[in-house]
């Protein structure tokens, strides 16, 4: 937040956003299940200009052993941005932000994964952000969920994610990088569409109680759209593509 470019028109008089979208229009989303032959499961997502690859490994033995849990499996998530993923080269060392995002994605996936089915083992989720343009945590969470399903990990539901937000006092769906930087609020939401449960909700910015409720509603509807694309990606891989 904070209005990096105060002159940018985030919403014009016709209700059109800086990248030409309507307020409730998500960016173009393409999800592919599979693709990495050395991973147990994988997925690739393009979410607007975000490009993210996810590899899942496991369930497998935990090293060091004392990290394992005799009652349940554990989920480990590493979110990593490539140095070339943003305009100015990013230091390849894990940043505070990457450690935080790894943690929130792990916690957003845990309610969906049946970890109790594979005690003493770990499932590792490696997320590589190849290109970032705002909303990478949502895109990564969405792809990680597809990669876990692709790995055959038992799950209660998928987790679909998208951000709602506010620009020019208007609630919008799917916040891009400019809107994130110069807008008024950004609310990433992760949602289990069949169980109708939210597993990730963060808020950067200020909203009235009414705007807060509207953001949650708009975000959940967006997650339902994303969910359809997750299912399509898995369907395309396992049953072949429909008529395209
Ligand atoms: P998210 O990607 O989930 O929206 P943030 O709100 O922290 O997470 O980041 C917003 C956007 O800022 C990122 O998607 C990326 O485009 C950009 N960004 C993040 N870290 C850096 C960085 N080190 N250098 C340049 N841009 C960055």
Short mmCIF file of C-alpha atoms and ligand atoms in Angstrom, two decimals:
data_model
loop_
_atom_site.label_atom_id
_atom_site.label_comp_id
_atom_site.label_asym_id
_atom_site.label_seq_id
_atom_site.Cartn_x
_atom_site.Cartn_y
_atom_site.Cartn_z
CA UNK A 1 0.00 0.00 0.00
CA UNK A 2 1.01 3.58 0.26
CA UNK A 3 0.42 5.08 -3.20
CA UNK A 4 3.78 4.58 -4.89
CA UNK A 5 2.44 6.27 -8.07
CA UNK A 6 -0.14 8.84 -7.06
CA UNK A 7 -0.84 9.81 -10.69
CA UNK A 8 -1.89 6.32 -11.80
CA UNK A 9 -5.62 5.98 -12.59
CA UNK A 10 -6.58 2.75 -10.86
CA UNK A 11 -10.24 3.02 -11.85
CA UNK A 12 -11.51 5.27 -14.64
CA UNK A 13 -14.92 6.93 -14.96
CA UNK A 14 -16.25 3.87 -16.83
CA UNK A 15 -15.24 1.53 -14.00
CA UNK A 16 -12.28 0.11 -15.94
CA UNK A 17 -9.08 -0.77 -14.08
CA UNK A 18 -5.48 0.09 -14.97
CA UNK A 19 -5.05 -3.19 -16.90
CA UNK A 20 -8.39 -2.92 -18.72
CA UNK A 21 -10.37 -5.24 -16.45
CA UNK A 22 -13.79 -4.67 -14.90
CA UNK A 23 -13.98 -4.55 -11.10
CA UNK A 24 -15.12 -8.17 -10.77
CA UNK A 25 -12.98 -9.60 -13.54
CA UNK A 26 -10.05 -11.90 -12.71
CA UNK A 27 -6.89 -11.92 -14.79
CA UNK A 28 -6.38 -14.69 -17.34
CA UNK A 29 -5.71 -17.92 -15.42
CA UNK A 30 -4.12 -21.02 -16.95
CA UNK A 31 -3.38 -24.08 -14.81
CA UNK A 32 -1.59 -27.22 -15.95
CA UNK A 33 -1.39 -30.35 -13.78
CA UNK A 34 1.85 -32.34 -14.03
CA UNK A 35 4.91 -31.50 -16.10
CA UNK A 36 7.81 -32.40 -13.79
CA UNK A 37 8.81 -36.04 -14.26
CA UNK A 38 11.03 -36.19 -11.15
CA UNK A 39 8.31 -34.93 -8.82
CA UNK A 40 5.50 -37.09 -7.40
CA UNK A 41 3.08 -34.36 -8.38
CA UNK A 42 3.41 -30.97 -10.03
CA UNK A 43 1.54 -28.03 -11.46
CA UNK A 44 2.22 -24.86 -13.41
CA UNK A 45 0.08 -21.75 -13.20
CA UNK A 46 -0.11 -18.48 -15.09
CA UNK A 47 -2.23 -16.00 -13.19
CA UNK A 48 -2.09 -12.79 -15.18
CA UNK A 49 1.65 -12.17 -15.49
CA UNK A 50 2.51 -14.43 -12.55
CA UNK A 51 4.23 -17.64 -13.64
CA UNK A 52 4.72 -20.28 -10.96
CA UNK A 53 5.88 -23.89 -10.93
CA UNK A 54 5.17 -26.29 -8.04
CA UNK A 55 6.70 -29.69 -7.33
CA UNK A 56 5.39 -32.06 -4.63
CA UNK A 57 7.47 -34.89 -3.15
CA UNK A 58 6.23 -37.57 -0.76
CA UNK A 59 4.91 -38.83 1.49
CA UNK A 60 8.54 -39.68 2.29
CA UNK A 61 10.84 -40.28 5.27
CA UNK A 62 11.60 -37.28 7.41
CA UNK A 63 15.20 -36.19 7.92
CA UNK A 64 16.19 -35.36 10.59
CA UNK A 65 14.02 -38.10 12.12
CA UNK A 66 13.16 -36.15 15.27
CA UNK A 67 11.17 -33.75 13.08
CA UNK A 68 8.70 -36.53 12.29
CA UNK A 69 5.46 -37.08 14.17
CA UNK A 70 4.34 -40.61 15.10
CA UNK A 71 0.67 -39.57 14.97
CA UNK A 72 0.56 -37.65 11.72
CA UNK A 73 2.37 -36.68 8.56
CA UNK A 74 3.85 -33.22 8.21
CA UNK A 75 3.59 -30.74 5.39
CA UNK A 76 6.63 -28.63 4.49
CA UNK A 77 6.32 -25.74 2.08
CA UNK A 78 9.04 -23.64 0.49
CA UNK A 79 7.98 -20.58 -1.49
CA UNK A 80 10.90 -19.17 -3.46
CA UNK A 81 11.12 -16.26 -5.89
CA UNK A 82 13.69 -16.53 -8.65
CA UNK A 83 16.13 -13.58 -8.74
CA UNK A 84 14.80 -12.78 -12.26
CA UNK A 85 11.11 -12.97 -11.25
CA UNK A 86 10.85 -9.24 -10.55
CA UNK A 87 12.12 -6.11 -12.35
CA UNK A 88 15.02 -5.48 -10.01
CA UNK A 89 17.11 -8.60 -9.30
CA UNK A 90 15.96 -10.24 -6.08
CA UNK A 91 18.58 -11.56 -3.69
CA UNK A 92 18.41 -15.38 -4.00
CA UNK A 93 18.68 -15.86 -0.22
CA UNK A 94 15.32 -16.55 1.48
CA UNK A 95 13.79 -13.24 2.51
CA UNK A 96 11.53 -12.61 5.49
CA UNK A 97 8.67 -12.27 3.00
CA UNK A 98 9.36 -15.68 1.45
CA UNK A 99 9.54 -17.31 4.89
CA UNK A 100 6.21 -15.71 5.82
CA UNK A 101 4.53 -16.74 2.57
CA UNK A 102 5.85 -20.32 2.94
CA UNK A 103 4.23 -20.41 6.37
CA UNK A 104 0.86 -18.99 5.32
CA UNK A 105 0.63 -21.35 2.32
CA UNK A 106 1.48 -24.33 4.55
CA UNK A 107 -1.19 -23.32 7.05
CA UNK A 108 -3.70 -22.72 4.25
CA UNK A 109 -3.11 -26.23 2.81
CA UNK A 110 -3.03 -28.16 6.10
CA UNK A 111 -6.82 -28.26 6.65
CA UNK A 112 -7.24 -29.81 3.18
CA UNK A 113 -4.53 -32.49 3.37
CA UNK A 114 -5.30 -35.73 5.25
CA UNK A 115 -1.98 -35.75 7.05
CA UNK A 116 -3.20 -38.32 9.58
CA UNK A 117 -3.22 -40.93 6.78
CA UNK A 118 0.57 -41.04 6.60
CA UNK A 119 2.16 -40.71 10.06
CA UNK A 120 5.96 -40.31 10.44
CA UNK A 121 6.31 -39.01 6.89
CA UNK A 122 6.56 -35.62 5.22
CA UNK A 123 5.08 -34.13 2.08
CA UNK A 124 7.30 -31.41 0.61
CA UNK A 125 5.88 -28.65 -1.57
CA UNK A 126 8.43 -26.61 -3.53
CA UNK A 127 7.11 -23.41 -5.09
CA UNK A 128 9.22 -21.57 -7.66
CA UNK A 129 7.99 -18.14 -8.68
CA UNK A 130 9.40 -17.58 -12.18
CA UNK A 131 7.65 -14.26 -12.75
CA UNK A 132 5.82 -12.16 -10.14
CA UNK A 133 3.13 -9.56 -10.70
CA UNK A 134 1.09 -9.26 -7.51
CA UNK A 135 -0.91 -12.09 -5.95
CA UNK A 136 1.81 -14.74 -6.06
CA UNK A 137 0.74 -16.30 -2.74
CA UNK A 138 -2.77 -16.94 -4.09
CA UNK A 139 -1.52 -18.26 -7.41
CA UNK A 140 1.06 -20.44 -5.62
CA UNK A 141 -1.51 -21.82 -3.18
CA UNK A 142 -3.87 -22.63 -6.05
CA UNK A 143 -1.11 -24.43 -7.97
CA UNK A 144 0.19 -26.22 -4.85
CA UNK A 145 -3.25 -27.67 -4.28
CA UNK A 146 -3.35 -29.02 -7.85
CA UNK A 147 0.19 -30.44 -7.46
CA UNK A 148 -0.81 -32.22 -4.22
CA UNK A 149 -3.84 -33.74 -5.94
CA UNK A 150 -1.60 -34.70 -8.88
CA UNK A 151 0.71 -36.49 -6.40
CA UNK A 152 -2.27 -38.53 -5.21
CA UNK A 153 -2.12 -37.11 -1.69
CA UNK A 154 -5.47 -37.77 0.02
CA UNK A 155 -7.31 -34.47 0.41
CA UNK A 156 -10.59 -33.35 1.93
CA UNK A 157 -10.97 -30.61 -0.66
CA UNK A 158 -8.94 -28.39 -2.98
CA UNK A 159 -7.80 -24.97 -1.82
CA UNK A 160 -8.49 -22.28 -4.40
CA UNK A 161 -7.17 -18.76 -3.85
CA UNK A 162 -7.50 -15.24 -5.19
CA UNK A 163 -7.27 -11.75 -3.67
CA UNK A 164 -10.02 -9.20 -3.30
CA UNK A 165 -9.14 -5.60 -2.59
CA UNK A 166 -10.04 -1.95 -2.78
CA UNK A 167 -8.99 0.76 -5.22
CA UNK A 168 -10.60 4.21 -5.60
CA UNK A 169 -13.02 3.27 -2.77
CA UNK A 170 -14.29 0.33 -4.83
CA UNK A 171 -14.05 -3.37 -4.05
CA UNK A 172 -12.24 -5.32 -6.79
CA UNK A 173 -11.41 -8.94 -7.57
CA UNK A 174 -7.85 -10.16 -8.20
CA UNK A 175 -5.41 -7.40 -7.24
CA UNK A 176 -2.50 -6.91 -9.64
CA UNK A 177 0.91 -5.48 -8.73
CA UNK A 178 0.03 -1.81 -9.44
CA UNK A 179 -3.22 -2.12 -7.51
CA UNK A 180 -1.36 -3.78 -4.65
CA UNK A 181 1.22 -0.97 -4.54
CA UNK A 182 -1.07 2.04 -5.09
CA UNK A 183 -4.47 0.73 -3.96
CA UNK A 184 -6.20 0.93 -0.61
CA UNK A 185 -6.46 -2.72 0.42
CA UNK A 186 -5.39 -6.23 -0.57
CA UNK A 187 -7.12 -9.30 0.89
CA UNK A 188 -5.74 -12.68 -0.23
CA UNK A 189 -8.28 -15.45 0.37
CA UNK A 190 -7.82 -19.24 0.24
CA UNK A 191 -11.03 -21.25 0.24
CA UNK A 192 -12.10 -24.90 0.22
CA UNK A 193 -15.05 -24.74 -2.19
CA UNK A 194 -16.78 -28.04 -1.32
CA UNK A 195 -16.39 -27.66 2.43
CA UNK A 196 -17.10 -23.91 2.15
CA UNK A 197 -14.28 -23.06 4.54
CA UNK A 198 -11.72 -20.26 4.37
CA UNK A 199 -8.15 -21.42 5.09
CA UNK A 200 -6.29 -18.20 4.28
CA UNK A 201 -7.36 -14.67 4.93
CA UNK A 202 -4.93 -11.79 5.17
CA UNK A 203 -5.55 -8.09 4.92
CA UNK A 204 -3.15 -5.31 4.04
CA UNK A 205 -4.89 -1.93 4.16
CA UNK A 206 -8.01 -0.49 5.73
CA UNK A 207 -11.64 -1.49 5.05
CA UNK A 208 -14.97 -0.54 6.62
CA UNK A 209 -16.94 -3.51 8.05
CA UNK A 210 -19.20 -3.41 4.93
CA UNK A 211 -16.24 -3.37 2.57
CA UNK A 212 -14.67 -6.22 4.54
CA UNK A 213 -17.79 -8.36 4.07
CA UNK A 214 -17.96 -7.45 0.39
CA UNK A 215 -14.30 -8.35 -0.12
CA UNK A 216 -14.88 -11.75 1.49
CA UNK A 217 -17.95 -12.36 -0.71
CA UNK A 218 -16.20 -11.24 -3.89
CA UNK A 219 -13.07 -13.24 -2.97
CA UNK A 220 -15.01 -16.44 -2.23
CA UNK A 221 -16.86 -16.16 -5.57
CA UNK A 222 -13.48 -15.68 -7.25
CA UNK A 223 -12.15 -18.80 -5.51
CA UNK A 224 -15.12 -20.75 -6.90
CA UNK A 225 -14.05 -19.68 -10.41
CA UNK A 226 -10.46 -20.70 -9.69
CA UNK A 227 -11.69 -24.07 -8.39
CA UNK A 228 -13.32 -24.83 -11.75
CA UNK A 229 -9.96 -24.24 -13.45
CA UNK A 230 -8.17 -26.48 -10.92
CA UNK A 231 -10.60 -29.29 -11.62
CA UNK A 232 -10.24 -28.74 -15.37
CA UNK A 233 -6.43 -28.95 -15.11
CA UNK A 234 -6.62 -32.29 -13.31
CA UNK A 235 -9.34 -33.55 -15.63
CA UNK A 236 -7.29 -32.57 -18.71
CA UNK A 237 -4.27 -34.46 -17.41
CA UNK A 238 -6.04 -37.66 -16.39
CA UNK A 239 -8.93 -37.86 -18.86
CA UNK A 240 -7.54 -35.85 -21.79
CA UNK A 241 -8.48 -32.39 -22.99
CA UNK A 242 -12.05 -31.62 -23.95
CA UNK A 243 -12.88 -29.84 -27.20
CA UNK A 244 -10.48 -26.92 -27.35
P1 LIG B 1 1.86 -11.36 -3.27
O1 LIG B 1 2.77 -11.70 -4.42
O2 LIG B 1 1.26 -12.57 -2.65
O3 LIG B 1 0.85 -10.29 -3.64
P2 LIG B 1 3.23 -9.24 -1.78
O4 LIG B 1 2.00 -8.43 -1.55
O5 LIG B 1 4.25 -9.32 -0.70
O6 LIG B 1 2.81 -10.76 -2.12
O7 LIG B 1 3.97 -8.76 -3.09
C1 LIG B 1 3.31 -8.13 -4.13
C2 LIG B 1 4.16 -8.12 -5.36
O8 LIG B 1 5.30 -7.33 -5.14
C3 LIG B 1 4.73 -9.48 -5.78
O9 LIG B 1 3.80 -10.31 -6.45
C4 LIG B 1 5.85 -9.05 -6.69
O10 LIG B 1 5.36 -8.72 -7.99
C5 LIG B 1 6.33 -7.77 -6.00
N1 LIG B 1 7.53 -8.07 -5.19
C6 LIG B 1 7.63 -8.85 -4.11
N2 LIG B 1 8.90 -8.93 -3.65
C7 LIG B 1 9.63 -8.18 -4.49
C8 LIG B 1 11.02 -7.84 -4.59
N3 LIG B 1 11.92 -8.32 -3.71
N4 LIG B 1 11.40 -7.01 -5.58
C9 LIG B 1 10.51 -6.52 -6.48
N5 LIG B 1 9.19 -6.81 -6.45
C10 LIG B 1 8.76 -7.62 -5.48
#
